[in-house]
Short mmCIF file of C-alpha atoms in Angstrom, two decimals:
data_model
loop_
_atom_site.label_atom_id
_atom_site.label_comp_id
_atom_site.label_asym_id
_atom_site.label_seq_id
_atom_site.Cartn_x
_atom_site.Cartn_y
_atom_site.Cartn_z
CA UNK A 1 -49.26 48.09 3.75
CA UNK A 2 -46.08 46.26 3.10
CA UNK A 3 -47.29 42.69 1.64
CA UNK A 4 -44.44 40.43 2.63
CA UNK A 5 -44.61 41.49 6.02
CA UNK A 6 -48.12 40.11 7.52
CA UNK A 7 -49.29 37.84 10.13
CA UNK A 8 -51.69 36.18 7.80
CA UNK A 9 -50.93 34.31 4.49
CA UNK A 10 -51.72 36.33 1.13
CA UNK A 11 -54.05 34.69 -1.01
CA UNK A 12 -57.69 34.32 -2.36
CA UNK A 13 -60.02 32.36 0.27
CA UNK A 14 -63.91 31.14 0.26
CA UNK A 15 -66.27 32.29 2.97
CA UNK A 16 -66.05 29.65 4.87
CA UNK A 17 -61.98 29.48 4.84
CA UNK A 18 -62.75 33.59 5.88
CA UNK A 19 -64.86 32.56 9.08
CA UNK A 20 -62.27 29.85 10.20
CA UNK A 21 -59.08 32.50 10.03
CA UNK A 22 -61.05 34.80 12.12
CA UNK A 23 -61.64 32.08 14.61
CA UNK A 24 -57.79 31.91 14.70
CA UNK A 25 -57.22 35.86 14.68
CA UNK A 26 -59.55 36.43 17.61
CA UNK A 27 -57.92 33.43 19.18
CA UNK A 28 -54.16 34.81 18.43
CA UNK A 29 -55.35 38.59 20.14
CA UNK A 30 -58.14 37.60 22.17
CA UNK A 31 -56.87 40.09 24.67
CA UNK A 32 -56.15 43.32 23.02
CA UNK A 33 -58.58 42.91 20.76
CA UNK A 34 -61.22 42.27 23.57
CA UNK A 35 -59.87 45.28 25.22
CA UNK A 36 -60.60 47.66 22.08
CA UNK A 37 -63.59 45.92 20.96
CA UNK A 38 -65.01 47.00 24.79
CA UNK A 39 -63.31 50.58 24.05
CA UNK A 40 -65.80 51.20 21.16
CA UNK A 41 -68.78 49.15 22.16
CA UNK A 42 -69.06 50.90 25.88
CA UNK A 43 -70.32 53.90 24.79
CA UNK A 44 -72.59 52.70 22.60
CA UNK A 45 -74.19 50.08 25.14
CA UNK A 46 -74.82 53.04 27.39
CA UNK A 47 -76.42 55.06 25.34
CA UNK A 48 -78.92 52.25 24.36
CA UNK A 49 -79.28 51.74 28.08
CA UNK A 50 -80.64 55.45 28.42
CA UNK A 51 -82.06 55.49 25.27
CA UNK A 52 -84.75 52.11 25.92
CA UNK A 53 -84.83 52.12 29.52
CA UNK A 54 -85.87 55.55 29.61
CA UNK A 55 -88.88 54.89 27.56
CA UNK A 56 -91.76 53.64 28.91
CA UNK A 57 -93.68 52.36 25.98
CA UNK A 58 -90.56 49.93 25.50
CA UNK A 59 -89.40 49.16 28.74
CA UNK A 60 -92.64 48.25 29.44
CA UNK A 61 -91.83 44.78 31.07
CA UNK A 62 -94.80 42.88 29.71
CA UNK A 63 -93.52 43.83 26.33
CA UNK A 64 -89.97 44.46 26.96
CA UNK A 65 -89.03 40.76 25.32
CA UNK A 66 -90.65 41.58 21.33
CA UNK A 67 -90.38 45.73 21.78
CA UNK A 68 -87.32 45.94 23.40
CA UNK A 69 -85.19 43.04 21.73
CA UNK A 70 -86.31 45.32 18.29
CA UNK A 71 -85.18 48.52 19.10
CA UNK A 72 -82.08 47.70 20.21
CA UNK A 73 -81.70 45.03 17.09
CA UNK A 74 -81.93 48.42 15.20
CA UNK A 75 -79.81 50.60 17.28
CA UNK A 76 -76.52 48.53 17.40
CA UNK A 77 -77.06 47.99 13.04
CA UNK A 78 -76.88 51.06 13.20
CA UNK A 79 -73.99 51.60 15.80
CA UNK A 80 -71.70 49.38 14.19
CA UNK A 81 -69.64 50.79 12.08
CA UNK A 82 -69.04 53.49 15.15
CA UNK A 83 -68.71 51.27 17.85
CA UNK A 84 -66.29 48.80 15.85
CA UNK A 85 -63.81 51.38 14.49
CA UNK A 86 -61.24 50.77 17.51
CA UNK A 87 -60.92 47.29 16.46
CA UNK A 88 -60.35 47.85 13.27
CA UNK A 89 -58.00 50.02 13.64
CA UNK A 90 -56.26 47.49 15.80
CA UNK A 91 -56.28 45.20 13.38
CA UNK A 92 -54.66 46.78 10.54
CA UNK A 93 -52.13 47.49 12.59
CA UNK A 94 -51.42 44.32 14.11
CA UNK A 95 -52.00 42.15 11.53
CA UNK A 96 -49.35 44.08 9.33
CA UNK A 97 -46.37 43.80 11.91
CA UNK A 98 -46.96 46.66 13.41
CA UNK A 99 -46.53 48.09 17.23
CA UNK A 100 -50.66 49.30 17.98
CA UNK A 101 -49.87 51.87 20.13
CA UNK A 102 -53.04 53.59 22.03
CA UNK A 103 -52.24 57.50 20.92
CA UNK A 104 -51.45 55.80 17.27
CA UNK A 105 -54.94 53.71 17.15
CA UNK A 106 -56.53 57.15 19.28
CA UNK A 107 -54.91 59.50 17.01
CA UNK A 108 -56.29 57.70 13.72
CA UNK A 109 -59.64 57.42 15.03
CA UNK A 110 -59.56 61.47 15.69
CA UNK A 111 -58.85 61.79 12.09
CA UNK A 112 -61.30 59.41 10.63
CA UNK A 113 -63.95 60.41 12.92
CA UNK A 114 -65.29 63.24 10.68
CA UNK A 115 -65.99 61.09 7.65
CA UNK A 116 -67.00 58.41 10.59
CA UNK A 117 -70.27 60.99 11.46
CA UNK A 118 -70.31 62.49 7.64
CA UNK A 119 -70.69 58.74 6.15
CA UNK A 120 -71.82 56.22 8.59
CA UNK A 121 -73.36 58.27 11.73
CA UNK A 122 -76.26 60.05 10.60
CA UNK A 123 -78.78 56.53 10.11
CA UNK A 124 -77.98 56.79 13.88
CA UNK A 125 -78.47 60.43 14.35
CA UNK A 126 -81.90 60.47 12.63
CA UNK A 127 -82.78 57.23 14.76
CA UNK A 128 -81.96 59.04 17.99
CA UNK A 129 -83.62 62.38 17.23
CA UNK A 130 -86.90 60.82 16.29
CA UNK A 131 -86.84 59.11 19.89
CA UNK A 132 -86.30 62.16 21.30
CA UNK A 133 -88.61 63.98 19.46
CA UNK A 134 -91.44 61.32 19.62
CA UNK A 135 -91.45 59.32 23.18
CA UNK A 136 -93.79 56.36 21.69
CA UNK A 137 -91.51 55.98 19.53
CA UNK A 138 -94.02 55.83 16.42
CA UNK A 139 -91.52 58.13 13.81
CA UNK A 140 -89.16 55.84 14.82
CA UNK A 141 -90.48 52.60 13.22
CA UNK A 142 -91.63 54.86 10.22
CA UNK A 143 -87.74 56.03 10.14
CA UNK A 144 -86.34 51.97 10.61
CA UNK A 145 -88.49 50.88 7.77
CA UNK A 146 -87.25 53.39 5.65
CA UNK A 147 -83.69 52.42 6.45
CA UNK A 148 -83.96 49.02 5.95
CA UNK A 149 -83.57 49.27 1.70
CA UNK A 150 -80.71 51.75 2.63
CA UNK A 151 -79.20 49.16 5.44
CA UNK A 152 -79.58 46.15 2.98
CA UNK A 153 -77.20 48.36 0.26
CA UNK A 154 -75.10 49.54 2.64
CA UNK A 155 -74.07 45.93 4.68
CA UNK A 156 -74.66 44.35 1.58
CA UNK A 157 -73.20 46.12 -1.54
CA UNK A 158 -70.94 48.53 0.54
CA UNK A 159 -69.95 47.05 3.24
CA UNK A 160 -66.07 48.11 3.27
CA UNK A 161 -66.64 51.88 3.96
CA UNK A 162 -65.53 51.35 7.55
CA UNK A 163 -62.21 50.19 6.26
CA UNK A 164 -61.48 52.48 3.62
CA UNK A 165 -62.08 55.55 5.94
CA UNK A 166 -59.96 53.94 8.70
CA UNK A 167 -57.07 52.60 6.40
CA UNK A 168 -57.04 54.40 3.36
CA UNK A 169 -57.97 57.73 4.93
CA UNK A 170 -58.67 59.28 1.51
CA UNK A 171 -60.44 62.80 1.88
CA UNK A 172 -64.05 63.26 1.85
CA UNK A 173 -63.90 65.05 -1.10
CA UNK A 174 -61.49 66.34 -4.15
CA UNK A 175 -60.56 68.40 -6.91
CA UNK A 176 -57.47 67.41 -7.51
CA UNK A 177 -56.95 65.13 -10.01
CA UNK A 178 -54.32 62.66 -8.79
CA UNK A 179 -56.38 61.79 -5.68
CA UNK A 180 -59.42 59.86 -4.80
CA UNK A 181 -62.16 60.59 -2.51
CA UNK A 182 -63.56 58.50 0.08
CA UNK A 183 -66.87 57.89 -1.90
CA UNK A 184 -65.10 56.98 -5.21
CA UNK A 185 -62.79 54.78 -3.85
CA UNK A 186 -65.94 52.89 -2.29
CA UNK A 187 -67.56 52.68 -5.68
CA UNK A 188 -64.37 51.69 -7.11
CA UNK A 189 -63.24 48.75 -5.02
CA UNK A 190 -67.03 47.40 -4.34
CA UNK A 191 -68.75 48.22 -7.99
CA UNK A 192 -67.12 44.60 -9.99
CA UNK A 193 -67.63 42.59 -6.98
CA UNK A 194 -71.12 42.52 -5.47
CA UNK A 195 -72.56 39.89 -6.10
CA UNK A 196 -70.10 37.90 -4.18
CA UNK A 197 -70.05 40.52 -1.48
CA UNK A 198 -74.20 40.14 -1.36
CA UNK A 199 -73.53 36.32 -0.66
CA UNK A 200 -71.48 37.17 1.97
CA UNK A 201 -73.44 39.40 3.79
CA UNK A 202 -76.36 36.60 3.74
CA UNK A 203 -73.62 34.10 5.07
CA UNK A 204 -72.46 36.80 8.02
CA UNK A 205 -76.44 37.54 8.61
CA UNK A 206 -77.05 33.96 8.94
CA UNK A 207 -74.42 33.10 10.95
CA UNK A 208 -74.65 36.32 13.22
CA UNK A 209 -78.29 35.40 14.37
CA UNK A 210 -77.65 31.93 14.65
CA UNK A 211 -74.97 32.57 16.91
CA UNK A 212 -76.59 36.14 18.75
CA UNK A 213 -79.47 33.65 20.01
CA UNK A 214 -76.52 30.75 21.18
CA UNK A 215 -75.46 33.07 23.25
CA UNK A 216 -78.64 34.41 24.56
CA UNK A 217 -79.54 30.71 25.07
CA UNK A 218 -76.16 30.11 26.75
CA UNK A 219 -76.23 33.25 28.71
CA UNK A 220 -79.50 32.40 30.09
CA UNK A 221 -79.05 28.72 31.47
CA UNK A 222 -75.37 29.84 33.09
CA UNK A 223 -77.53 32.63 34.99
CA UNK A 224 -80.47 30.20 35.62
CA UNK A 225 -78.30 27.68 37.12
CA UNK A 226 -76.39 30.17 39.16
CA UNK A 227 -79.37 31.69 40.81
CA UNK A 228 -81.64 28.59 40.42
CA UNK A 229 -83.96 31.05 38.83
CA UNK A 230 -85.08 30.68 35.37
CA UNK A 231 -86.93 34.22 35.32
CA UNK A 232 -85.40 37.31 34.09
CA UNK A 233 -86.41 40.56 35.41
CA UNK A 234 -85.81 43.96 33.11
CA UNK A 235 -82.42 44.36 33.98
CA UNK A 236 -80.95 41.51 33.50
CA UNK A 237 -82.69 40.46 29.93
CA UNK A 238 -81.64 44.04 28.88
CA UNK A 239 -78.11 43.14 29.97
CA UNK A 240 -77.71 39.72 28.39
CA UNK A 241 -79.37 40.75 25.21
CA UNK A 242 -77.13 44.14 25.07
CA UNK A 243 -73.56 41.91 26.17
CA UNK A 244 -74.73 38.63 23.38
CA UNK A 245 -75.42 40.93 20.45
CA UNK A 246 -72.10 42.98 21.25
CA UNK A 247 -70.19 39.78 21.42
CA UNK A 248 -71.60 39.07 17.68
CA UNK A 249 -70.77 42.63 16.01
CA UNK A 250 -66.81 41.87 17.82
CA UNK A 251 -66.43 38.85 15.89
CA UNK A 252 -68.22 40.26 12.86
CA UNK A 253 -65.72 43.38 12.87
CA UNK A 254 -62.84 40.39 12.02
CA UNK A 255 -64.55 39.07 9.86
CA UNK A 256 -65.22 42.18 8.09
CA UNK A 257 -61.77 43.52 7.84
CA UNK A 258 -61.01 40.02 6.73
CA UNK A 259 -63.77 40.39 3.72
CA UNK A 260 -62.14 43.54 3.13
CA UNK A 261 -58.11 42.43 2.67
CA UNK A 262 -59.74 39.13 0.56
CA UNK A 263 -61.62 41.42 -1.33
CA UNK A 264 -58.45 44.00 -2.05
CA UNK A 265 -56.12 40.66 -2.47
CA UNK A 266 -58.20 39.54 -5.42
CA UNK A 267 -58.95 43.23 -6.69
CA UNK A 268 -55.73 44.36 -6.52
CA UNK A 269 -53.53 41.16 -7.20
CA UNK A 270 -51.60 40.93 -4.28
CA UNK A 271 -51.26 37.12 -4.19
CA UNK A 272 -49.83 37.59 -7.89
CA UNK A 273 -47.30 40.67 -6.67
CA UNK A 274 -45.90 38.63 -3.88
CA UNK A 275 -45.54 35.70 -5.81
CA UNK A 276 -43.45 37.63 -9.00
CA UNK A 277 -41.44 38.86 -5.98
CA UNK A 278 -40.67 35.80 -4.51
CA UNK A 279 -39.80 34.61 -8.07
CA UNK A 280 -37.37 37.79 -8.74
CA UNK A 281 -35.49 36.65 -5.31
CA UNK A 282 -35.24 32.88 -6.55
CA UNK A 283 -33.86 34.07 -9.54
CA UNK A 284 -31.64 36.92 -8.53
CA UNK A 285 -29.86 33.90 -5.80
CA UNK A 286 -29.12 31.95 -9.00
CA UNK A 287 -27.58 34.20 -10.99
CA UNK A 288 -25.44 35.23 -7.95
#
């Protein structure tokens, strides 16, 4: 990353001051970024499409609003670090002056995808088997409740991993000395800082289902005064739900990678480095 050449100014900022520049980011690349965010969320919003609606005991439609609305809740958690990993990769690209290319951001993801499945996939992977392995789905909530301790440390005391796979691209593992794996370089960068990084993820959490449930709200009226029809079948609550809570993990990728580069500014002292530079420069004109 070469610190005097960014889209975004270098310095410390509050939570609040976080939320408002990715407002502005996702208003600079609304388009690309849409475009990548739909890349990685796609998939995903398929397979939860099979997964639920193949299901009887939650696609039941007199229970589809509480039972349904909670399994997918816990599949995209879950899903996001997966699903959001084209956007990210966007974004440290662009952000940085550079050209995104799609065989550069493709390319990257290939490589990172390993430690992707290795680090962040399997929650998902043991979600999915238990569905297939249990059609009522009763494992399952026995699995979710025993992920929700590991889903609170993870969001909440390590929520960066995405980033350092995707960015950093340290290896998985080590023995040489004069290198640093993925997993250390987690503990390093997140160990001094949590309980700032705890308040944030209450802020994002917050925020995220305040706004998730806008949407729904909003997506509902614009279809009931299109159709004059306030009542949803299956289908369409499934899609609404599915497209609002999507919508929610884009904007939360910014803001995550934007967590991430305040976090590493403050860690790292990047707002001091560019500043000594800029002083060298004012200096070295004057003695010329």
């Amino acid at each position: 990353m070469q610190l005097d050449r960014t889209r975004i100014t270098i310095r410390e900022r509050t939570t609040f001051e976080l939320f408002d520049l990715a407002l502005r980011v996702v208003r600079s690349f609304a388009g690309p970024l849409f475009r990548w965010v739909l890349v990685g969320v796609l998939p995903f919003a398929l397979l939860n499409h099979w997964v639920l609606a193949g299901n009887p005991f939650i696609y039941e439609p007199e229970q589809l609003g509480a039972t349904y609305t909670w399994w997918l809740l816990c599949l995209v958690v879950l899903e996001m670090p997966l699903a959001t990993a084209p956007a990210t990769l966007y974004l440290g690209q662009v952000l940085f002056h550079q050209t995104p290319t799609r065989s550069r951001i493709f390319g990257d993801l290939a490589r990172s995808l390993p430690q992707l499945l290795v680090l962040q996939g399997w929650p998902l992977a043991g979600l999915l088997f238990c569905f297939w392995i249990d059609e009522a789905s009763i494992t399952g909530m026995y699995v979710v409740l025993a992920m929700v301790p590991f889903c609170f440390f993870r969001f909440g005391f390590r929520p960066y991993m995405n980033e350092i796979i995707l960015l950093e691209r340290n290896p998985l593992s080590t023995s040489n000395a004069t290198r640093i794996s993925t997993p250390r370089r987690s503990k390093a960068l997140h160990s001094w800082s949590q309980g700032e990084l705890f308040e944030r993820f209450l802020a994002s959490l917050l925020f995220g289902s305040g706004l998730a449930l806008q949407l729904c709200a909003v997506a509902w009226g614009a279809k009931s005064w299109l159709t004059g029809n306030a009542e949803l079948s299956p289908n369409v609550f499934a899609i609404l739900l599915q497209a609002s809570l999507w919508a929610v993990v884009g904007f939360f990728a910014v803001v995550r990678f934007l967590c991430y580069l305040d976090l590493r500014i403050r860690r790292e002292g990047w707002e001091v480095d560019l500043r000594m530079r800029a002083e060298a420069a004012r200096l070295s004109k004057e003695l010329i």
